[in-house]
Short mmCIF file of C-alpha atoms in Angstrom, two decimals:
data_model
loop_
_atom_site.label_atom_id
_atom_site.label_comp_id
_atom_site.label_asym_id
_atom_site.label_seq_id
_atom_site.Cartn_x
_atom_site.Cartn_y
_atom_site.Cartn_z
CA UNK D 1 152.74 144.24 -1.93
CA UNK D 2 154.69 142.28 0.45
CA UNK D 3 153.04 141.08 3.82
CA UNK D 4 154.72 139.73 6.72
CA UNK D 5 151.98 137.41 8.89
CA UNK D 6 152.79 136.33 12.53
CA UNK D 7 150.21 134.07 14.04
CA UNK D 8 151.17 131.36 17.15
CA UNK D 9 148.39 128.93 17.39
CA UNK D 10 145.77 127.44 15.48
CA UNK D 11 143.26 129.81 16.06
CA UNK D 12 145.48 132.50 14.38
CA UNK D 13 146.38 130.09 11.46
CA UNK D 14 142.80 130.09 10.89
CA UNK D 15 141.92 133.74 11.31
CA UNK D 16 145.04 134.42 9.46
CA UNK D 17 143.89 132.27 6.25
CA UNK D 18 140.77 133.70 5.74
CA UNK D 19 142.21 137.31 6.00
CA UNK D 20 145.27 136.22 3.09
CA UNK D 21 142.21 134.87 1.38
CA UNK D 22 140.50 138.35 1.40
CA UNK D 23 143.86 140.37 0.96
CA UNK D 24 144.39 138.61 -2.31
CA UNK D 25 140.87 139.82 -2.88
CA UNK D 26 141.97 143.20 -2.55
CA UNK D 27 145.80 143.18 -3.53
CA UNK D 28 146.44 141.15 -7.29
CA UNK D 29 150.24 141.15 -6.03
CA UNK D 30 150.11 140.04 -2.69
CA UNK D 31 153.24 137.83 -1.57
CA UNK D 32 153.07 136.53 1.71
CA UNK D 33 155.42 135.18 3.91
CA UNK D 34 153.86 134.32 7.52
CA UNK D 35 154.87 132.26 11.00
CA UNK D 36 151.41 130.26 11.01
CA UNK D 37 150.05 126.71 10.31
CA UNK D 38 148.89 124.22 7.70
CA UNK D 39 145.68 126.77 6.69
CA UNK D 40 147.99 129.84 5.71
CA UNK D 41 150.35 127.65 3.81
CA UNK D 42 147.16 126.53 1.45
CA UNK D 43 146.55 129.80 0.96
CA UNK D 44 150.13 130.21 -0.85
CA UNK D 45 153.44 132.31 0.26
CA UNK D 46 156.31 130.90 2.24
CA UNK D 47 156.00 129.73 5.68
CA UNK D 48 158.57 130.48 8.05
CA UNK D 49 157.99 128.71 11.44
CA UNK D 50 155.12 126.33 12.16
CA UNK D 51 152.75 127.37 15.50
CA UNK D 52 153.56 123.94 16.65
CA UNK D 53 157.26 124.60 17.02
CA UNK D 54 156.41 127.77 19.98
CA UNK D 55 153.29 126.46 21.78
CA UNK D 56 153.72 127.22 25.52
CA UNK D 57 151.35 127.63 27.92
CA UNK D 58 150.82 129.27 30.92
CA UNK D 59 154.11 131.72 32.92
CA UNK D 60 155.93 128.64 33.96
CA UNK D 61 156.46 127.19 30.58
CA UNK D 62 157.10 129.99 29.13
CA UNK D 63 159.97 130.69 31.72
CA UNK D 64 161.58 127.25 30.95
CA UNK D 65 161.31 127.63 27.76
CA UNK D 66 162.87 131.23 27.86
CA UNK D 67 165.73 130.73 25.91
CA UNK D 68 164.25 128.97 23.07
CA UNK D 69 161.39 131.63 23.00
CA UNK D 70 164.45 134.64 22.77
CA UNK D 71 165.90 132.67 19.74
CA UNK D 72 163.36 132.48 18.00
CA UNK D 73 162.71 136.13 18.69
CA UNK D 74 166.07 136.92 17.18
CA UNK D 75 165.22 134.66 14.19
CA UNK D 76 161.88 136.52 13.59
CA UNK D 77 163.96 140.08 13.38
CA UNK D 78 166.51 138.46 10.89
CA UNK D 79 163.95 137.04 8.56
CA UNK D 80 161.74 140.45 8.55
CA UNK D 81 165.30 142.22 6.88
CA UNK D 82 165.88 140.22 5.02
CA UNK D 83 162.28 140.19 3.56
CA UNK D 84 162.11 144.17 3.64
CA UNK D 85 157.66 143.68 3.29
CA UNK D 86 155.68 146.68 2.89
CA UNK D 87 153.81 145.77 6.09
CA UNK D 88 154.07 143.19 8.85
CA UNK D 89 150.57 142.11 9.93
CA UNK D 90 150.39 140.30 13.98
CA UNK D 91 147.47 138.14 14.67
CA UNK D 92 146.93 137.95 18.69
CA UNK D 93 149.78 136.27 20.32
CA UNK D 94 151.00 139.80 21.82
CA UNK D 95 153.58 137.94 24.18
CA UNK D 96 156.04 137.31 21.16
CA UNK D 97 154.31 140.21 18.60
CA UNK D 98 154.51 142.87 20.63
CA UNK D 99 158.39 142.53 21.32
CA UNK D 100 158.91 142.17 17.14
CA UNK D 101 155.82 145.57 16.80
CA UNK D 102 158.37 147.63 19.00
CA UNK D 103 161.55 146.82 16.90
CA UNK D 104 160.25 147.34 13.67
CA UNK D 105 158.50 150.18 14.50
CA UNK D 106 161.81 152.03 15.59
CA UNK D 107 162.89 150.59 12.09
CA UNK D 108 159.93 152.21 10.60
CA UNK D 109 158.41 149.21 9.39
CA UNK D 110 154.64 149.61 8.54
CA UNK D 111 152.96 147.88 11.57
CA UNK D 112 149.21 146.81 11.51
CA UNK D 113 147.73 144.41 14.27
CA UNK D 114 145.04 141.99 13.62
CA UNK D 115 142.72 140.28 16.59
CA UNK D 116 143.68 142.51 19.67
CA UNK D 117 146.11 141.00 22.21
CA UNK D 118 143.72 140.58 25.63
CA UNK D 119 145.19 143.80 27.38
CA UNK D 120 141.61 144.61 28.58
CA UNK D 121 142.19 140.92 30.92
CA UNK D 122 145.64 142.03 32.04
CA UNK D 123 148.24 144.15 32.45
CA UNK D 124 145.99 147.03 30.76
CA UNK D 125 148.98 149.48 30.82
CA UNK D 126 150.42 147.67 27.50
CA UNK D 127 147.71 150.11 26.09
CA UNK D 128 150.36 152.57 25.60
CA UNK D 129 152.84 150.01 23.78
CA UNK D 130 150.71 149.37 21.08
CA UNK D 131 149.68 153.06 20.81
CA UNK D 132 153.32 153.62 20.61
CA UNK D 133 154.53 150.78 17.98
CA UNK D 134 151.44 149.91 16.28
CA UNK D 135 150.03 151.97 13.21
CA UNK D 136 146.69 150.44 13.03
CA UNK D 137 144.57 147.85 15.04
CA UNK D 138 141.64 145.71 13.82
CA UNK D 139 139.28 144.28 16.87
CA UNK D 140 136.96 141.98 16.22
CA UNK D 141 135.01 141.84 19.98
CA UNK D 142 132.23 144.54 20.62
CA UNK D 143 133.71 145.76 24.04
CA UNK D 144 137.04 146.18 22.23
CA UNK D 145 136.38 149.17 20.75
CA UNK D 146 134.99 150.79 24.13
CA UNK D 147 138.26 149.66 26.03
CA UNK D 148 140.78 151.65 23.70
CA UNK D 149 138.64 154.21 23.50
CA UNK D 150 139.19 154.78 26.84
CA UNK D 151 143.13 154.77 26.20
CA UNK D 152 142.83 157.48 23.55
CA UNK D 153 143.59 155.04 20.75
CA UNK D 154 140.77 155.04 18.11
CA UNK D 155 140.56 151.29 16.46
CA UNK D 156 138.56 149.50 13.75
CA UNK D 157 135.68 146.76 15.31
CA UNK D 158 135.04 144.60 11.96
CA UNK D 159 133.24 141.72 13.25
CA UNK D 160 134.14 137.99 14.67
CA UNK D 161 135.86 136.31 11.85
CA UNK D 162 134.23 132.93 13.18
CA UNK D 163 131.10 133.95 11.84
CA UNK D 164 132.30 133.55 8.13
CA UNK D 165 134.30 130.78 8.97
CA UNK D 166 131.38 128.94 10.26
CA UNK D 167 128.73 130.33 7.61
CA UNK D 168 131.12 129.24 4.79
CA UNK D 169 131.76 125.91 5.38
CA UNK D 170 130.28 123.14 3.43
CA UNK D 171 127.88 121.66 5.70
CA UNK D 172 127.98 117.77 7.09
CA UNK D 173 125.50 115.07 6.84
CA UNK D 174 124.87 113.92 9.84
CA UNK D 175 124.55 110.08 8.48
CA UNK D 176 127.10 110.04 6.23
CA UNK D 177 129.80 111.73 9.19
CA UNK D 178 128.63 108.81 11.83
CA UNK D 179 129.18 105.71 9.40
CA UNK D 180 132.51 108.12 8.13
CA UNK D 181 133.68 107.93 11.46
CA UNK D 182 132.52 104.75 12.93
CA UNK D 183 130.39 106.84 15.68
CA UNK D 184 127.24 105.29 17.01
CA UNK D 185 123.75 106.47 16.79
CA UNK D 186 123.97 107.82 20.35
CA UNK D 187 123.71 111.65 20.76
CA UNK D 188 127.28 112.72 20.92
CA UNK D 189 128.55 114.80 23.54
CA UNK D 190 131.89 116.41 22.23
CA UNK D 191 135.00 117.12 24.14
CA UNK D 192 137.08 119.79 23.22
CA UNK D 193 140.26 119.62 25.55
CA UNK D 194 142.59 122.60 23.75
CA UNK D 195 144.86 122.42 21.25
CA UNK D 196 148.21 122.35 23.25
CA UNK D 197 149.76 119.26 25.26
CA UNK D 198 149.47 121.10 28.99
CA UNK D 199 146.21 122.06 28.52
CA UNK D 200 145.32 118.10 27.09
CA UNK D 201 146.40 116.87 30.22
CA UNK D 202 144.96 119.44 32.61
CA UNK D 203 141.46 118.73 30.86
CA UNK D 204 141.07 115.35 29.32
CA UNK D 205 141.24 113.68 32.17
CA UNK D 206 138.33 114.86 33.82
CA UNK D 207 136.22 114.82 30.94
CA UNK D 208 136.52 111.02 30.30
CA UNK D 209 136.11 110.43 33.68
CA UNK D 210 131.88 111.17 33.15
CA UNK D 211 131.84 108.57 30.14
CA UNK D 212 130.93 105.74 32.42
CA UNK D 213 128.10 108.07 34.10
CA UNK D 214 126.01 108.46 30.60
CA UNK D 215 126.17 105.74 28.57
CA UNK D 216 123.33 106.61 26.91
CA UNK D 217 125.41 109.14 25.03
CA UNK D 218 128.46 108.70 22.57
CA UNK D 219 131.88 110.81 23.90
CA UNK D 220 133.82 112.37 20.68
CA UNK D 221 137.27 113.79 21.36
CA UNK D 222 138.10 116.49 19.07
CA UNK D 223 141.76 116.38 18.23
CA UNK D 224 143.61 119.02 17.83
CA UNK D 225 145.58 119.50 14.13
CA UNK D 226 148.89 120.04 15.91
CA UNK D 227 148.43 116.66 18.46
CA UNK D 228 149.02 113.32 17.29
CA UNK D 229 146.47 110.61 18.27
CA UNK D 230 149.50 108.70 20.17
CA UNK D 231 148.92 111.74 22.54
CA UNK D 232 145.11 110.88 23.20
CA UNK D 233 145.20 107.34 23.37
CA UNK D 234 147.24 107.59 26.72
CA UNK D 235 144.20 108.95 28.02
CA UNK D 236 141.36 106.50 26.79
CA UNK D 237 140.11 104.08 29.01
CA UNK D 238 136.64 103.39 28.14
CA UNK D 239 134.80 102.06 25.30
CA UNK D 240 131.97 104.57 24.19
CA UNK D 241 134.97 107.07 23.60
CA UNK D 242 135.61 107.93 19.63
CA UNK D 243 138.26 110.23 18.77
CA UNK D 244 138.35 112.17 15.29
CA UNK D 245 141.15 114.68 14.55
CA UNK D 246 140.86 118.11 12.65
CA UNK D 247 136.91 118.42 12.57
CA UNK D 248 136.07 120.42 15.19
CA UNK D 249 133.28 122.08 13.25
CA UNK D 250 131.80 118.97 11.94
CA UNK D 251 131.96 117.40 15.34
CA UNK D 252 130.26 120.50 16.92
CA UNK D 253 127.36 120.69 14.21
CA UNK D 254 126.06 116.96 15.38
CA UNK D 255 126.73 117.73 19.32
CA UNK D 256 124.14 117.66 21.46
CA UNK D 257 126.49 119.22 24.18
CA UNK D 258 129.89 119.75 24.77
CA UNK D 259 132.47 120.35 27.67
CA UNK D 260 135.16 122.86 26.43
CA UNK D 261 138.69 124.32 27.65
CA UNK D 262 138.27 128.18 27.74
CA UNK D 263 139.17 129.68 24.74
CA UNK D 264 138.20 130.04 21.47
CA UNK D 265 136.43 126.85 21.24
CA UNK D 266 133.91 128.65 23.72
CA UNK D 267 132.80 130.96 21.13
CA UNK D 268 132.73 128.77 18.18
CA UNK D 269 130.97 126.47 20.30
CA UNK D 270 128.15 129.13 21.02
CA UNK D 271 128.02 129.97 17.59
CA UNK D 272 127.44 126.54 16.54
CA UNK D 273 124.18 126.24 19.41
CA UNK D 274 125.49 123.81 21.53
CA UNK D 275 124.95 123.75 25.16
CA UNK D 276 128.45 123.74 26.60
CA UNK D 277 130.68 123.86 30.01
CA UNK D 278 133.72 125.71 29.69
CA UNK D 279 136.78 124.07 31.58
CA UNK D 280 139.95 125.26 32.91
CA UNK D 281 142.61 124.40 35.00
CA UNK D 282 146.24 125.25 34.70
CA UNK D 283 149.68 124.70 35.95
CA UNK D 284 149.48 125.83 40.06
CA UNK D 285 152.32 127.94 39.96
CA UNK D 286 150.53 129.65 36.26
CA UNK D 287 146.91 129.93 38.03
CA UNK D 288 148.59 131.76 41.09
CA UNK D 289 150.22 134.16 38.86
CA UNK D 290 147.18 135.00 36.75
CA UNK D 291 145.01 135.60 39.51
CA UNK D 292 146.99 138.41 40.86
CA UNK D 293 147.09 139.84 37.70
CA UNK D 294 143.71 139.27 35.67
CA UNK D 295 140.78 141.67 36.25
CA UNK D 296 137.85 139.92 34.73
CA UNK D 297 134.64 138.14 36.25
CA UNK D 298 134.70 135.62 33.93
CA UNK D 299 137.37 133.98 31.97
CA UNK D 300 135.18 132.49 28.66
CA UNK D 301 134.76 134.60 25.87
CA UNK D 302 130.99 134.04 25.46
CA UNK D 303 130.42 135.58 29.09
CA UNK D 304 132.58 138.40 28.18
CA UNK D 305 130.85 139.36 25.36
CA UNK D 306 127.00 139.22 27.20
CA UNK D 307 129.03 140.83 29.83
CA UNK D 308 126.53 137.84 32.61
CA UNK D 309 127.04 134.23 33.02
CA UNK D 310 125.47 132.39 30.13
CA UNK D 311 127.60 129.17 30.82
CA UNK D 312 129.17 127.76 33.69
CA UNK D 313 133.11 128.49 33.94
CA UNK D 314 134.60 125.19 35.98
CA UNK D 315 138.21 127.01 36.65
CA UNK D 316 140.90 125.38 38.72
CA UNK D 317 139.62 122.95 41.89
CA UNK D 318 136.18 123.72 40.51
CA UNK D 319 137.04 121.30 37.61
CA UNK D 320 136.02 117.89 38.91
CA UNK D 321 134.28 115.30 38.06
CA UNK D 322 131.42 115.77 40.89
CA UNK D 323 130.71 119.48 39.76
CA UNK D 324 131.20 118.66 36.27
CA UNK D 325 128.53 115.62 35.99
CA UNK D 326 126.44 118.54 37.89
CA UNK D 327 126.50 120.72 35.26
CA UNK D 328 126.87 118.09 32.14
CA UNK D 329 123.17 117.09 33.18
CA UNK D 330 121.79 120.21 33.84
CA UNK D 331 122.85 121.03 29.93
CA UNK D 332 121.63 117.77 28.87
CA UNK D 333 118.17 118.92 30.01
CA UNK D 334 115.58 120.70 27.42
CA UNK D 335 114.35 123.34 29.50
CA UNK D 336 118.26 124.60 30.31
CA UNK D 337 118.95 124.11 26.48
CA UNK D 338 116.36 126.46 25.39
CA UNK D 339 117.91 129.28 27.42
CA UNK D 340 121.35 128.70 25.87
CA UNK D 341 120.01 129.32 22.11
CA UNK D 342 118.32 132.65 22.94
CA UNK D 343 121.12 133.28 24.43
CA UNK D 344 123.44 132.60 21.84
CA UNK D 345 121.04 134.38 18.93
CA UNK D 346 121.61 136.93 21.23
CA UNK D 347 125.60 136.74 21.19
CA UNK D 348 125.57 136.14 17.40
CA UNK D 349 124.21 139.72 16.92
CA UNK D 350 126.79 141.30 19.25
CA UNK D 351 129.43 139.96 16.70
CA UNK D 352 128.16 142.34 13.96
CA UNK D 353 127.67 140.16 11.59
CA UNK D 354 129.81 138.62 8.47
CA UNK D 355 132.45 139.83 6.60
CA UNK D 356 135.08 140.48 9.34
CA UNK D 357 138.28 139.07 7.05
CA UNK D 358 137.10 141.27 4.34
CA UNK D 359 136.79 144.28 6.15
CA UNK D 360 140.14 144.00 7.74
CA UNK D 361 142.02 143.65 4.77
CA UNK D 362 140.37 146.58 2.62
CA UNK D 363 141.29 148.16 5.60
CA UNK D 364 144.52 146.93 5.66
CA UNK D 365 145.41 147.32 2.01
CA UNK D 366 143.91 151.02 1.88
CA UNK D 367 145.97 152.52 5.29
CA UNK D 368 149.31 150.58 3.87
CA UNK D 369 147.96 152.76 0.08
CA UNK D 370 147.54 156.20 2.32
CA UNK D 371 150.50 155.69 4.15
CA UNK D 372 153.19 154.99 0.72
CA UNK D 373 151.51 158.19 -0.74
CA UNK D 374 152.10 160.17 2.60
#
């Protein structure tokens, strides 16, 4: 069968190549064409538009970048005719998916979403758009499940696909990754700033700015696949700062604690049992808008899922260097780290477990099955 994959940041590219991986598992002829990254294209298929060419962050940029965001809208439409797939598959990314879900839906395309958009943060009535265009939706947080049930709309909870992703990578020696990457035999605090350029500059700043302050530790800059290190450099000043690009997971295995930009990197983070402080700070105009219209107490997805405050959230004037030195050493000490990895066992289980990529796409391949033979 034919599948049509939109994903619109690295995160999805990755979530995205694990569930090709597993769809090929379940579908001999699968023939993909996808908008995603550098992960789905090693899967195989034919990649339309990279995630790097429609990163925008925050209401602002997206409003200055309106017109370039409606074209490639228009683009999207043209290529989905012309590819005629038996199903079109959206990870996250609902600003741009859910305008495509509604038009092919009224062109009776087969519609299937995977990785919920975060309507249960925001603007909650969307509930009824993806009831309306969406034939089938695959969650993969616990409280999920609870908030569509609420809506009426019955979806399919298979797990956190970052538990497989984790679980199946080949481990790291310690060792050999510090000579591989020239790092010192300090322990390594990692920084993990986001993958897009505003974010980068909102965050990175303030990190470095506590390198001087513990120089009994080595700072590690994880770089982002889709930033060159040109981009970082402007921002390194100090000496005990190493930077290595595209091994996030590596990085966080060796961590003794990190300092994270809310997002993903929160959970995978967690998962990996480092002591972290999630960081955020956004474009004024951006934050102003998103507190009117976001609901939640907390805005990292590890205190979402425990539904308490397991780790500090810096947001907005919080983030600075006084508070965040505060709560770097706090982290740093053994008592404080003990409580994070019960904690985190804890979270782990909430997440159901492995095989999330598998169970969406046997889910995926057998509703496309039910639906040709209805």
């Amino acid at each position: 069968m034919k599948y049509y994959i939109i994903a619109g940041e690295a995160s999805g590219d990755l979530h995205g190549s694990n569930l090709m991986k597993a769809l090929q598992n379940e579908d001999r002829n699968a023939d993909f064409r996808f908008w995603g990254g550098d992960l789905m294209q090693s899967v195989g298929g034919t990649l339309v538009k990279h995630y790097k060419e429609r990163q925008f962050m925050g209401f602002a940029e997206v409003i200055l970048n309106l017109r370039k965001i409606l074209g490639l809208i228009k683009f999207c439409k043209s290529d989905i005719d012309q590819y005629q797939p038996d199903v079109i598959i959206f990870i996250d990314n609902s600003g741009f998916n859910l305008r495509i879900a509604k038009w092919a839906k009224e062109l009776d395309y087969k519609t299937h979403y995977y990785i919920s958009p975060q309507i249960w943060a925001s603007r909650a009535g969307r509930v009824e758009k993806i009831k309306r265009d969406i034939d089938a939706m695959y969650v993969i947080l616990p409280f999920e499940k609870e908030f569509y049930d609420t809506y009426g709309y019955e979806v399919n909870f298979v797990g956190h696909p970052l538990i497989d992703a984790i679980s199946d990578r080949e481990q790291v020696d310690e060792m050999t990754f510090r000579k591989d990457n020239n790092l010192s035999k300090k322990p390594i605090i990692a920084l993990l700033p986001g993958s897009r350029k505003q974010e980068i500059t909102k965050m990175l700043g303030v990190m470095l700015s506590l390198v001087d302050d513990f120089k009994d530790y080595q700072f590690v800059i994880a770089g982002a696949p889709s930033q060159d290190f040109s981009f970082y450099k402007t921002f390194i000043k100090q000496d005990n700062v190493a930077f290595i690009s595209n091994k996030t997971y590596d990085l966080l295995s060796v961590s003794t604690a990190a300092l994270v930009t809310s997002g993903t990197a929160t959970l995978e983070t967690a998962l990996f049992k480092v002591p972290q402080v999630v960081c955020y700070k956004a474009n004024a105009i951006s934050y102003q808008i998103a507190k009117r219209i976001i609901t939640l107490k907390y805005i990292s997805l590890v205190n979402l899922i425990m539904d308490r405050e397991v780790v500090t959230e810096l947001i907005q004037g919080d983030l600075n260097k006084k508070r965040l030195k505060k709560e770097l050493i706090k982290i740093l000490d053994e008592n404080e780290r003990i409580k994070f990895f019960i904690d985190y066992y804890d979270l782990e289980k909430k997440l159901g477990g492995k095989g999330a990529s598998q169970k969406a796409a046997q889910l995926i391949y057998q509703n496309i099955q039910a639906q040709i033979v209805s």
